């Protein structure tokens, strides 16, 4: 299969635009987001030893949008997600080719401090992983290791992060109790609050709701919807309905190739490629 | 890979075809009842409407169940939502058949005002449009759907011609013809509405096949067609 160059913005989708310019001028005006380009991935390849796990990926992500990454197990979606904050660096014998720019800066540039990058690109994992500390300390931890000493500032920041993660009302009376006393859904929102405390600009979510019940899942999804006002969010999910609900754009990856990257509405109602259609309609995967 | 959903979609399609067959029969019988002034046949169309109403509910409930249980995507989603719309259109066509048959019953106590020319022509156009719209749905055929949409203009012309004649030759000249002319006037209107529903079904088929909404904007159909032929 030849590498696919995908471009989410209707502006660059020539065929779509050619027809729509003629017939849907008014609707087109509404569709153009005009947002700021936040992340640009160019000819990106990733290798585990000699295995090419990601193949010549190109995509652009706009600020304050949610991008859902879907694809069958083992297709490379989590590997791709972990590239945005170079989490794969901690694995031995891995290699990158190509570039990922965040705010026009190549994250693989030698001048980039990986700790700074990860501060700017927060991550929440499938399984909630609170520290064996109090709720307060979990959120304050990132600030403290970054040298913040002002107690009032830390208290304000913890409250704000917990509020942004929509968990404040549930924990405000027990901030100094162990984080392990929280339910799975609350622990996951606590981890999101912990990621928000250090004010990242990009948030990576790796299956953030896959271990949660439907109510907790719905809270996380509502939270993502709220968070995109301030952050650019990339979410990997196995749950296609979830991708359809929360994301503005959806990327379908298959065997390390970006097969299709489009507005979510298009991917789930009228995908351009048959293989995407077969995947989203459950004919394989 | 055969999916559970495929079986369910097949059931939905079978029921829609059953509904389409009943509706087509209804058009045929309502026109026959008019031509032959057969009130019994007209009455049977009116009675059969209950079957169509019941089937409409069955199809709608099934489609809602599929949306809720399978959360379909892409072509599956378009098939089900299109099926729901076609179901409604067919039920409305059946209601128009009932209207026509009620007018036929009103007319049965009088001799026909004039030999029927435009109305049977319009009825043939309506029958053909509905049949072709359903064929387009079954075969996922956008060309046939487009043809049906373009035929709607011919239906409008026939209706206008029939109405103008009734108005100018009878209603204006001699008001006493009203009890015989007005039912024919209404039948022409109802037949043209059946054509409109057939065109709507075809618009839905185009959405199902190409995911392009042309409803209320048929000029888009022409634009898309011309670009497709260029490519």
Short mmCIF file of C-alpha atoms in Angstrom, two decimals:
data_model
loop_
_atom_site.label_atom_id
_atom_site.label_comp_id
_atom_site.label_asym_id
_atom_site.label_seq_id
_atom_site.Cartn_x
_atom_site.Cartn_y
_atom_site.Cartn_z
CA UNK A 1 0.00 0.00 0.00
CA UNK A 2 1.43 3.36 -0.91
CA UNK A 3 2.00 5.90 1.83
CA UNK A 4 -0.95 8.15 2.33
CA UNK A 5 -0.59 11.86 2.70
CA UNK A 6 -3.55 13.05 4.65
CA UNK A 7 -4.63 16.58 5.24
CA UNK A 8 -7.54 17.37 7.50
CA UNK A 9 -8.39 20.86 6.47
CA UNK A 10 -11.08 21.14 3.81
CA UNK A 11 -9.05 23.97 2.32
CA UNK A 12 -6.49 21.47 1.05
CA UNK A 13 -8.85 18.71 0.00
CA UNK A 14 -9.00 19.59 -3.67
CA UNK A 15 -11.67 17.19 -4.84
CA UNK A 16 -13.97 18.03 -1.98
CA UNK A 17 -13.41 21.70 -2.51
CA UNK A 18 -13.85 21.61 -6.25
CA UNK A 19 -17.36 20.26 -5.89
CA UNK A 20 -18.30 22.16 -2.82
CA UNK A 21 -17.10 25.49 -4.17
CA UNK A 22 -19.71 25.13 -6.83
CA UNK A 23 -22.52 23.73 -4.80
CA UNK A 24 -22.08 24.39 -1.10
CA UNK A 25 -20.47 27.80 -0.79
CA UNK A 26 -22.51 28.80 2.20
CA UNK A 27 -21.93 25.57 4.09
CA UNK A 28 -18.23 25.74 3.34
CA UNK A 29 -17.97 29.09 5.08
CA UNK A 30 -19.25 27.47 8.26
CA UNK A 31 -16.83 24.56 8.02
CA UNK A 32 -13.61 26.49 7.78
CA UNK A 33 -12.16 26.52 11.24
CA UNK A 34 -9.46 29.06 10.55
CA UNK A 35 -7.63 27.82 13.63
CA UNK A 36 -3.96 28.05 14.35
CA UNK A 37 -1.71 25.22 13.25
CA UNK A 38 -0.36 23.68 16.43
CA UNK A 39 1.34 20.43 15.41
CA UNK A 40 2.80 19.40 12.07
CA UNK A 41 4.01 15.86 11.39
CA UNK A 42 6.21 15.50 8.31
CA UNK A 43 7.33 12.23 6.69
CA UNK A 44 7.46 10.62 10.08
CA UNK A 45 8.76 7.06 10.43
CA UNK A 46 9.36 5.15 13.63
CA UNK A 47 11.39 1.99 14.05
CA UNK A 48 11.56 -0.57 16.84
CA UNK A 49 14.96 -2.04 15.97
CA UNK A 50 14.52 -2.90 12.31
CA UNK A 51 10.72 -3.00 12.42
CA UNK A 52 9.10 0.06 10.85
CA UNK A 53 6.15 0.70 13.15
CA UNK A 54 5.04 4.01 11.63
CA UNK A 55 5.31 4.69 7.93
CA UNK A 56 5.78 8.11 6.42
CA UNK A 57 3.04 9.82 8.40
CA UNK A 58 2.02 13.35 7.53
CA UNK A 59 -0.62 15.24 9.42
CA UNK A 60 -1.48 18.66 10.73
CA UNK A 61 -3.27 19.36 13.99
CA UNK A 62 -4.95 22.64 14.75
CA UNK A 63 -4.94 24.33 18.14
CA UNK A 64 -7.92 23.71 20.41
CA UNK A 65 -9.12 20.72 18.49
CA UNK A 66 -9.44 17.11 19.58
CA UNK A 67 -7.86 14.54 17.28
CA UNK A 68 -8.96 10.94 17.75
CA UNK A 69 -6.62 8.18 16.62
CA UNK A 70 -8.32 4.88 15.81
CA UNK A 71 -7.12 1.61 14.36
CA UNK A 72 -6.86 -2.10 15.12
CA UNK A 73 -4.70 -3.37 17.98
CA UNK A 74 -1.01 -3.17 17.23
CA UNK A 75 -1.44 -0.70 14.35
CA UNK A 76 0.87 1.84 15.96
CA UNK A 77 -1.57 4.35 17.42
CA UNK A 78 -0.08 4.37 20.93
CA UNK A 79 3.45 4.40 19.48
CA UNK A 80 2.44 7.44 17.44
CA UNK A 81 0.89 9.16 20.46
CA UNK A 82 4.01 8.57 22.53
CA UNK A 83 6.11 10.27 19.85
CA UNK A 84 4.54 13.67 20.57
CA UNK A 85 6.29 13.93 23.94
CA UNK A 86 9.13 11.56 23.07
CA UNK A 87 8.03 8.97 25.60
CA UNK A 88 9.41 6.33 23.24
CA UNK A 89 12.92 7.65 23.96
CA UNK A 90 12.96 5.51 27.10
CA UNK A 91 12.65 2.33 25.02
CA UNK A 92 15.95 0.84 23.79
CA UNK A 93 16.76 0.45 20.11
CA UNK A 94 14.14 2.81 18.76
CA UNK A 95 14.74 5.27 15.97
CA UNK A 96 12.85 8.16 14.37
CA UNK A 97 12.90 9.58 10.88
CA UNK A 98 11.07 12.71 9.84
CA UNK A 99 9.87 15.62 11.92
CA UNK A 100 7.19 16.58 14.37
CA UNK A 101 6.81 20.31 14.88
CA UNK A 102 4.94 21.73 17.83
CA UNK A 103 4.48 25.48 17.45
CA UNK A 104 6.94 25.40 14.55
CA UNK A 105 9.67 23.83 16.67
CA UNK A 106 10.98 20.37 15.74
CA UNK A 107 10.66 18.29 18.91
CA UNK A 108 13.57 16.08 17.81
CA UNK A 109 15.92 19.04 17.52
CA UNK A 110 19.04 18.64 19.64
CA UNK A 111 18.30 21.91 21.41
CA UNK A 112 14.98 20.60 22.75
CA UNK A 113 14.99 19.72 26.44
CA UNK A 114 12.88 16.56 26.72
CA UNK A 115 11.75 17.48 30.25
CA UNK A 116 10.53 20.84 28.94
CA UNK A 117 8.79 19.09 26.06
CA UNK A 118 6.96 16.71 28.42
CA UNK A 119 5.98 19.66 30.60
CA UNK A 120 4.39 21.22 27.55
CA UNK A 121 2.87 17.98 26.28
CA UNK A 122 1.04 16.25 29.12
CA UNK A 123 0.02 12.64 29.02
CA UNK A 124 -2.66 10.50 30.67
CA UNK A 125 -2.53 6.73 30.37
CA UNK A 126 -5.06 3.94 30.03
CA UNK A 127 -4.72 2.84 33.62
CA UNK A 128 -4.92 5.63 36.16
CA UNK A 129 -1.61 5.89 37.97
CA UNK A 130 -1.92 8.23 40.96
CA UNK A 131 1.14 8.53 43.17
CA UNK A 132 0.93 6.91 46.63
CA UNK A 133 0.26 10.33 48.11
CA UNK A 134 -2.69 12.49 49.05
CA UNK A 135 -5.01 13.94 46.41
CA UNK A 136 -3.49 17.38 47.02
CA UNK A 137 0.09 16.13 46.78
CA UNK A 138 -0.63 14.29 43.54
CA UNK A 139 -1.62 17.53 41.83
CA UNK A 140 1.01 19.65 43.57
CA UNK A 141 3.80 17.21 42.72
CA UNK A 142 4.52 18.53 39.24
CA UNK A 143 4.71 22.08 40.53
CA UNK A 144 7.02 21.16 43.40
CA UNK A 145 9.51 19.25 41.27
CA UNK A 146 9.52 22.24 38.95
CA UNK A 147 10.75 24.35 41.82
CA UNK A 148 7.56 26.14 42.83
CA UNK A 149 7.74 26.90 46.55
CA UNK A 150 4.96 29.46 47.05
CA UNK A 151 2.37 27.57 49.14
CA UNK A 152 -0.51 29.91 48.31
CA UNK A 153 0.25 29.65 44.61
CA UNK A 154 0.40 25.84 44.85
CA UNK A 155 -2.92 25.72 46.73
CA UNK A 156 -4.60 27.94 44.14
CA UNK A 157 -3.12 25.93 41.28
CA UNK A 158 -4.23 22.60 42.80
CA UNK A 159 -7.78 23.92 43.21
CA UNK A 160 -7.87 25.30 39.68
CA UNK A 161 -6.54 22.07 38.16
CA UNK A 162 -9.02 19.95 40.10
CA UNK A 163 -11.80 22.28 38.98
CA UNK A 164 -10.64 22.13 35.35
CA UNK A 165 -10.65 18.34 35.58
CA UNK A 166 -14.20 18.52 36.98
CA UNK A 167 -13.36 16.59 40.14
CA UNK A 168 -13.09 19.47 42.64
CA UNK A 169 -16.61 19.09 44.05
CA UNK A 170 -16.02 15.40 44.68
CA UNK A 171 -12.67 15.78 46.52
CA UNK A 172 -12.60 19.27 48.05
CA UNK A 173 -13.44 17.91 51.52
CA UNK A 174 -10.81 15.19 51.48
CA UNK A 175 -7.84 16.74 49.72
CA UNK A 176 -5.40 15.24 52.18
CA UNK A 177 -6.75 11.70 51.97
CA UNK A 178 -4.95 9.08 49.87
CA UNK A 179 -5.57 9.25 46.13
CA UNK A 180 -6.04 5.48 46.21
CA UNK A 181 -9.31 5.97 48.09
CA UNK A 182 -10.85 7.44 44.92
CA UNK A 183 -12.85 5.41 42.40
CA UNK A 184 -11.25 4.46 39.04
CA UNK A 185 -13.01 7.30 37.23
CA UNK A 186 -12.03 9.82 39.90
CA UNK A 187 -8.42 8.59 39.85
CA UNK A 188 -8.33 9.09 36.07
CA UNK A 189 -9.67 12.65 36.41
CA UNK A 190 -7.12 13.24 39.18
CA UNK A 191 -4.38 12.16 36.76
CA UNK A 192 -5.77 14.64 34.22
CA UNK A 193 -5.75 17.36 36.94
CA UNK A 194 -2.13 16.41 37.69
CA UNK A 195 -1.26 16.80 34.01
CA UNK A 196 -3.07 20.18 33.86
CA UNK A 197 -1.33 21.61 36.92
CA UNK A 198 1.88 22.31 35.04
CA UNK A 199 -0.06 24.07 32.28
CA UNK A 200 0.72 22.01 29.21
CA UNK A 201 -0.50 23.16 25.81
CA UNK A 202 -1.03 19.71 24.37
CA UNK A 203 -2.67 16.79 26.14
CA UNK A 204 -2.12 13.18 25.04
CA UNK A 205 -4.73 10.71 26.20
CA UNK A 206 -4.01 7.01 25.71
CA UNK A 207 -7.29 5.10 26.07
CA UNK A 208 -8.23 7.28 29.05
CA UNK A 209 -11.65 5.70 29.58
CA UNK A 210 -11.15 2.10 28.53
CA UNK A 211 -11.11 0.79 32.11
CA UNK A 212 -14.02 2.92 33.30
CA UNK A 213 -17.75 2.32 33.65
CA UNK A 214 -20.15 4.22 31.33
CA UNK A 215 -20.85 7.02 33.84
CA UNK A 216 -17.16 7.65 34.52
CA UNK A 217 -16.49 7.41 30.76
CA UNK A 218 -19.13 9.99 30.07
CA UNK A 219 -17.55 12.34 32.64
CA UNK A 220 -14.15 11.97 30.98
CA UNK A 221 -15.72 12.67 27.58
CA UNK A 222 -17.48 15.78 28.91
CA UNK A 223 -14.18 16.84 30.39
CA UNK A 224 -12.38 16.43 27.05
CA UNK A 225 -15.05 18.59 25.45
CA UNK A 226 -14.42 21.31 28.05
CA UNK A 227 -10.61 21.00 27.96
CA UNK A 228 -10.33 21.59 24.23
CA UNK A 229 -11.18 25.24 24.84
CA UNK A 230 -7.73 25.58 26.44
CA UNK A 231 -5.70 22.66 25.13
CA UNK A 232 -4.99 20.74 21.96
CA UNK A 233 -5.87 17.13 22.61
CA UNK A 234 -4.83 13.91 20.91
CA UNK A 235 -6.70 10.83 22.07
CA UNK A 236 -6.08 7.19 21.22
CA UNK A 237 -9.17 5.09 21.60
CA UNK A 238 -10.41 1.62 20.74
CA UNK A 239 -13.94 2.82 21.16
CA UNK A 240 -15.06 4.23 17.83
CA UNK A 241 -18.22 5.72 19.26
CA UNK A 242 -16.02 7.58 21.71
CA UNK A 243 -13.81 8.89 18.91
CA UNK A 244 -16.96 9.94 17.06
CA UNK A 245 -18.31 11.74 20.11
CA UNK A 246 -15.25 13.59 21.38
CA UNK A 247 -12.98 14.31 18.44
CA UNK A 248 -13.10 17.03 15.78
CA UNK A 249 -10.78 15.14 13.47
CA UNK A 250 -10.13 11.43 13.30
CA UNK A 251 -7.04 9.62 12.06
CA UNK A 252 -7.33 5.99 11.02
CA UNK A 253 -4.06 4.09 11.27
CA UNK A 254 -3.55 0.60 9.91
CA UNK A 255 -0.28 -1.36 9.98
CA UNK A 256 1.62 1.83 10.77
CA UNK A 257 0.18 3.81 7.87
CA UNK A 258 -2.09 6.79 8.22
CA UNK A 259 -4.89 5.61 5.96
CA UNK A 260 -7.28 8.51 6.35
CA UNK A 261 -7.30 11.73 8.35
CA UNK A 262 -10.42 13.81 8.04
CA UNK A 263 -13.11 15.62 9.91
CA UNK A 264 -14.70 13.13 12.30
CA UNK A 265 -18.11 13.58 10.75
CA UNK A 266 -16.71 12.55 7.36
CA UNK A 267 -14.84 9.50 8.69
CA UNK A 268 -17.92 8.10 10.40
CA UNK A 269 -20.58 8.94 7.83
CA UNK A 270 -18.73 8.80 4.53
CA UNK A 271 -15.09 7.70 4.71
CA UNK A 272 -13.13 8.15 1.47
CA UNK A 273 -11.33 4.81 1.61
CA UNK A 274 -12.95 1.39 1.57
CA UNK A 275 -10.59 0.07 4.22
CA UNK A 276 -11.70 2.86 6.60
CA UNK A 277 -15.33 2.06 5.81
CA UNK A 278 -14.69 -1.63 6.56
CA UNK A 279 -13.03 -0.77 9.87
CA UNK A 280 -15.60 1.74 11.13
CA UNK A 281 -18.48 -0.56 10.17
CA UNK A 282 -16.87 -3.43 12.07
CA UNK A 283 -16.11 -5.64 9.07
CA UNK A 284 -12.66 -6.23 10.50
CA UNK A 285 -10.57 -5.18 13.46
CA UNK B 1 -17.15 -11.44 7.13
CA UNK B 2 -20.91 -11.75 7.66
CA UNK B 3 -21.98 -9.62 10.59
CA UNK B 4 -25.00 -9.88 12.84
CA UNK B 5 -25.88 -6.36 11.64
CA UNK B 6 -25.97 -7.61 8.01
CA UNK B 7 -28.85 -9.97 8.88
CA UNK B 8 -30.71 -7.14 10.55
CA UNK B 9 -30.14 -4.77 7.62
CA UNK B 10 -31.45 -7.46 5.28
CA UNK B 11 -34.61 -7.75 7.40
CA UNK B 12 -35.04 -3.98 7.30
CA UNK B 13 -34.63 -3.98 3.52
CA UNK B 14 -37.14 -6.83 3.09
CA UNK B 15 -39.74 -4.98 5.13
CA UNK B 16 -39.14 -1.79 3.15
CA UNK B 17 -39.63 -3.72 -0.09
CA UNK B 18 -42.84 -5.18 1.29
CA UNK B 19 -43.98 -1.65 2.13
CA UNK B 20 -43.00 -0.45 -1.36
CA UNK B 21 -44.93 -3.29 -3.00
CA UNK B 22 -48.07 -2.51 -0.99
CA UNK B 23 -47.75 1.19 -1.83
CA UNK B 24 -47.24 0.54 -5.55
CA UNK B 25 -50.29 -1.72 -5.53
CA UNK B 26 -52.18 1.08 -3.84
CA UNK B 27 -51.30 3.57 -6.61
CA UNK B 28 -52.28 1.06 -9.28
CA UNK B 29 -55.59 0.20 -7.63
CA UNK B 30 -56.54 3.79 -6.87
CA UNK B 31 -56.08 4.75 -10.54
CA UNK B 32 -57.93 1.66 -11.76
CA UNK B 33 -60.77 2.51 -9.41
CA UNK B 34 -60.90 6.01 -10.91
CA UNK B 35 -60.78 4.83 -14.53
CA UNK B 36 -63.49 2.21 -13.93
CA UNK B 37 -65.39 4.21 -11.30
CA UNK B 38 -65.05 1.18 -9.04
CA UNK B 39 -65.94 2.22 -5.46
CA UNK B 40 -65.33 -1.29 -4.12
CA UNK B 41 -61.75 -1.27 -5.32
CA UNK B 42 -61.36 2.27 -3.91
CA UNK B 43 -62.70 1.05 -0.57
CA UNK B 44 -60.24 -1.86 -0.52
CA UNK B 45 -57.32 0.60 -0.98
CA UNK B 46 -58.66 2.64 1.96
CA UNK B 47 -58.88 -0.50 4.11
CA UNK B 48 -55.40 -1.72 3.11
CA UNK B 49 -53.91 1.50 4.42
CA UNK B 50 -54.07 0.06 7.94
CA UNK B 51 -51.64 -2.69 6.90
CA UNK B 52 -49.25 -0.06 5.55
CA UNK B 53 -49.53 2.02 8.73
CA UNK B 54 -48.74 -1.05 10.85
CA UNK B 55 -45.77 -1.94 8.66
CA UNK B 56 -44.49 1.64 8.87
CA UNK B 57 -44.39 1.37 12.67
CA UNK B 58 -42.67 -2.03 12.53
CA UNK B 59 -39.97 -0.66 10.22
CA UNK B 60 -39.46 2.47 12.27
CA UNK B 61 -39.16 0.56 15.54
CA UNK B 62 -36.71 -1.87 13.94
CA UNK B 63 -34.57 0.97 12.57
CA UNK B 64 -34.50 2.75 15.96
CA UNK B 65 -33.53 -0.54 17.60
CA UNK B 66 -30.65 -0.97 15.14
CA UNK B 67 -29.40 2.56 15.81
CA UNK B 68 -29.52 2.00 19.56
CA UNK B 69 -28.06 -1.49 19.67
CA UNK B 70 -25.46 -1.45 16.91
CA UNK B 71 -24.49 2.23 16.79
CA UNK B 72 -23.86 1.87 13.06
CA UNK B 73 -21.31 3.94 11.16
CA UNK B 74 -20.70 5.09 7.59
CA UNK B 75 -22.67 3.16 4.91
CA UNK B 76 -24.61 1.19 7.56
CA UNK B 77 -25.67 4.44 9.21
CA UNK B 78 -26.66 5.96 5.88
CA UNK B 79 -28.64 2.86 4.92
CA UNK B 80 -30.66 2.88 8.14
CA UNK B 81 -31.37 6.61 8.19
CA UNK B 82 -32.30 6.51 4.49
CA UNK B 83 -34.52 3.50 5.18
CA UNK B 84 -36.31 5.47 7.89
CA UNK B 85 -36.95 8.36 5.54
CA UNK B 86 -38.09 6.13 2.68
CA UNK B 87 -40.45 4.40 5.13
CA UNK B 88 -42.06 7.76 5.93
CA UNK B 89 -42.26 8.76 2.26
CA UNK B 90 -43.96 5.47 1.35
CA UNK B 91 -46.48 5.87 4.15
CA UNK B 92 -47.33 9.36 2.88
CA UNK B 93 -47.75 8.00 -0.65
CA UNK B 94 -50.16 5.43 0.80
CA UNK B 95 -52.09 8.26 2.52
CA UNK B 96 -52.35 10.06 -0.82
CA UNK B 97 -53.70 6.83 -2.38
CA UNK B 98 -56.38 6.91 0.31
CA UNK B 99 -57.19 10.54 -0.54
CA UNK B 100 -57.51 9.65 -4.22
CA UNK B 101 -59.81 6.73 -3.40
CA UNK B 102 -62.01 8.94 -1.24
CA UNK B 103 -62.37 11.32 -4.20
CA UNK B 104 -63.14 8.33 -6.46
CA UNK B 105 -65.95 7.35 -4.08
CA UNK B 106 -67.32 10.92 -4.20
CA UNK B 107 -67.24 10.82 -8.01
CA UNK B 108 -68.85 7.40 -8.28
CA UNK B 109 -72.38 8.81 -7.97
CA UNK B 110 -71.88 11.05 -11.03
CA UNK B 111 -71.00 10.30 -14.64
CA UNK B 112 -67.41 11.27 -15.45
CA UNK B 113 -67.10 14.94 -16.38
CA UNK B 114 -64.90 14.20 -19.40
CA UNK B 115 -62.79 11.42 -20.78
CA UNK B 116 -59.68 11.27 -18.58
CA UNK B 117 -56.45 12.04 -20.46
CA UNK B 118 -53.90 13.91 -18.35
CA UNK B 119 -54.79 12.28 -15.04
CA UNK B 120 -54.09 8.69 -16.22
CA UNK B 121 -50.89 9.99 -17.84
CA UNK B 122 -49.90 11.61 -14.56
CA UNK B 123 -50.82 8.39 -12.74
CA UNK B 124 -48.53 6.40 -15.04
CA UNK B 125 -45.71 8.87 -14.41
CA UNK B 126 -46.30 8.62 -10.64
CA UNK B 127 -46.32 4.81 -10.70
CA UNK B 128 -43.17 4.69 -12.78
CA UNK B 129 -41.39 7.26 -10.58
CA UNK B 130 -42.19 5.32 -7.40
CA UNK B 131 -41.16 2.01 -8.99
CA UNK B 132 -37.87 3.45 -10.26
CA UNK B 133 -37.15 5.21 -6.95
CA UNK B 134 -37.52 1.88 -5.13
CA UNK B 135 -35.39 0.14 -7.77
CA UNK B 136 -32.73 2.80 -7.26
CA UNK B 137 -32.82 2.09 -3.52
CA UNK B 138 -32.54 -1.67 -3.99
CA UNK B 139 -29.74 -1.46 -6.55
CA UNK B 140 -28.04 1.54 -4.90
CA UNK B 141 -28.26 3.19 -8.31
CA UNK B 142 -27.71 6.93 -8.36
CA UNK B 143 -28.33 7.23 -12.13
CA UNK B 144 -31.89 5.92 -11.80
CA UNK B 145 -32.41 8.11 -8.72
CA UNK B 146 -31.25 11.14 -10.71
CA UNK B 147 -33.59 10.23 -13.57
CA UNK B 148 -36.55 10.10 -11.16
CA UNK B 149 -35.70 13.50 -9.73
CA UNK B 150 -35.50 15.00 -13.21
CA UNK B 151 -38.87 13.45 -14.16
CA UNK B 152 -40.57 15.46 -11.42
CA UNK B 153 -40.75 18.45 -13.77
CA UNK B 154 -42.83 16.44 -16.26
CA UNK B 155 -45.21 15.53 -13.42
CA UNK B 156 -45.62 19.19 -12.50
CA UNK B 157 -46.43 20.07 -16.11
CA UNK B 158 -49.06 17.33 -16.39
CA UNK B 159 -50.66 18.42 -13.13
CA UNK B 160 -50.75 22.04 -14.26
CA UNK B 161 -52.25 21.06 -17.59
CA UNK B 162 -54.94 18.92 -15.93
CA UNK B 163 -55.78 21.65 -13.41
CA UNK B 164 -55.89 24.44 -16.00
CA UNK B 165 -58.24 22.43 -18.18
CA UNK B 166 -60.59 21.68 -15.30
CA UNK B 167 -60.50 25.30 -14.23
CA UNK B 168 -60.94 26.89 -17.67
CA UNK B 169 -63.22 24.37 -19.37
CA UNK B 170 -65.51 23.60 -16.44
CA UNK B 171 -65.20 25.45 -13.13
CA UNK B 172 -65.05 28.98 -14.59
CA UNK B 173 -67.61 28.34 -17.32
CA UNK B 174 -70.13 26.42 -15.28
CA UNK B 175 -70.04 26.39 -11.47
CA UNK B 176 -72.48 23.49 -11.33
CA UNK B 177 -69.70 21.16 -12.54
CA UNK B 178 -67.82 21.74 -9.27
CA UNK B 179 -68.86 18.47 -7.52
CA UNK B 180 -67.41 16.54 -10.49
CA UNK B 181 -64.48 18.83 -11.33
CA UNK B 182 -63.06 19.54 -7.85
CA UNK B 183 -62.40 15.86 -6.96
CA UNK B 184 -60.51 15.48 -10.26
CA UNK B 185 -58.63 18.68 -9.46
CA UNK B 186 -57.62 17.23 -6.08
CA UNK B 187 -56.69 13.87 -7.60
CA UNK B 188 -54.29 15.66 -9.99
CA UNK B 189 -52.76 17.46 -7.03
CA UNK B 190 -52.39 14.21 -5.03
CA UNK B 191 -50.82 12.34 -7.94
CA UNK B 192 -48.26 15.11 -8.34
CA UNK B 193 -47.53 14.88 -4.62
CA UNK B 194 -46.87 11.16 -5.03
CA UNK B 195 -44.31 12.15 -7.67
CA UNK B 196 -42.75 14.59 -5.18
CA UNK B 197 -42.40 11.76 -2.63
CA UNK B 198 -40.80 9.52 -5.27
CA UNK B 199 -38.32 12.31 -5.98
CA UNK B 200 -37.64 12.64 -2.23
CA UNK B 201 -36.96 8.90 -2.01
CA UNK B 202 -34.48 9.34 -4.87
CA UNK B 203 -32.77 12.21 -3.07
CA UNK B 204 -32.42 9.93 -0.06
CA UNK B 205 -30.95 7.21 -2.28
CA UNK B 206 -28.34 9.67 -3.53
CA UNK B 207 -27.45 10.46 0.09
CA UNK B 208 -27.21 6.75 0.86
CA UNK B 209 -24.94 6.04 -2.12
CA UNK B 210 -22.85 9.20 -2.29
CA UNK B 211 -23.35 10.81 1.13
CA UNK B 212 -24.40 14.03 -0.61
CA UNK B 213 -27.40 15.94 0.65
CA UNK B 214 -29.28 17.40 -2.28
CA UNK B 215 -32.61 17.78 -0.49
CA UNK B 216 -34.03 21.30 -1.04
CA UNK B 217 -31.11 21.99 -3.40
CA UNK B 218 -31.62 19.98 -6.52
CA UNK B 219 -29.31 22.31 -8.43
CA UNK B 220 -26.55 20.60 -6.44
CA UNK B 221 -27.47 17.34 -8.13
CA UNK B 222 -26.91 18.90 -11.52
CA UNK B 223 -23.63 20.49 -10.44
CA UNK B 224 -22.34 17.24 -8.92
CA UNK B 225 -23.45 15.28 -11.98
CA UNK B 226 -21.63 17.63 -14.34
CA UNK B 227 -18.41 17.47 -12.30
CA UNK B 228 -18.63 13.68 -12.04
CA UNK B 229 -18.96 13.40 -15.80
CA UNK B 230 -15.92 15.68 -16.29
CA UNK B 231 -13.87 13.44 -14.02
#
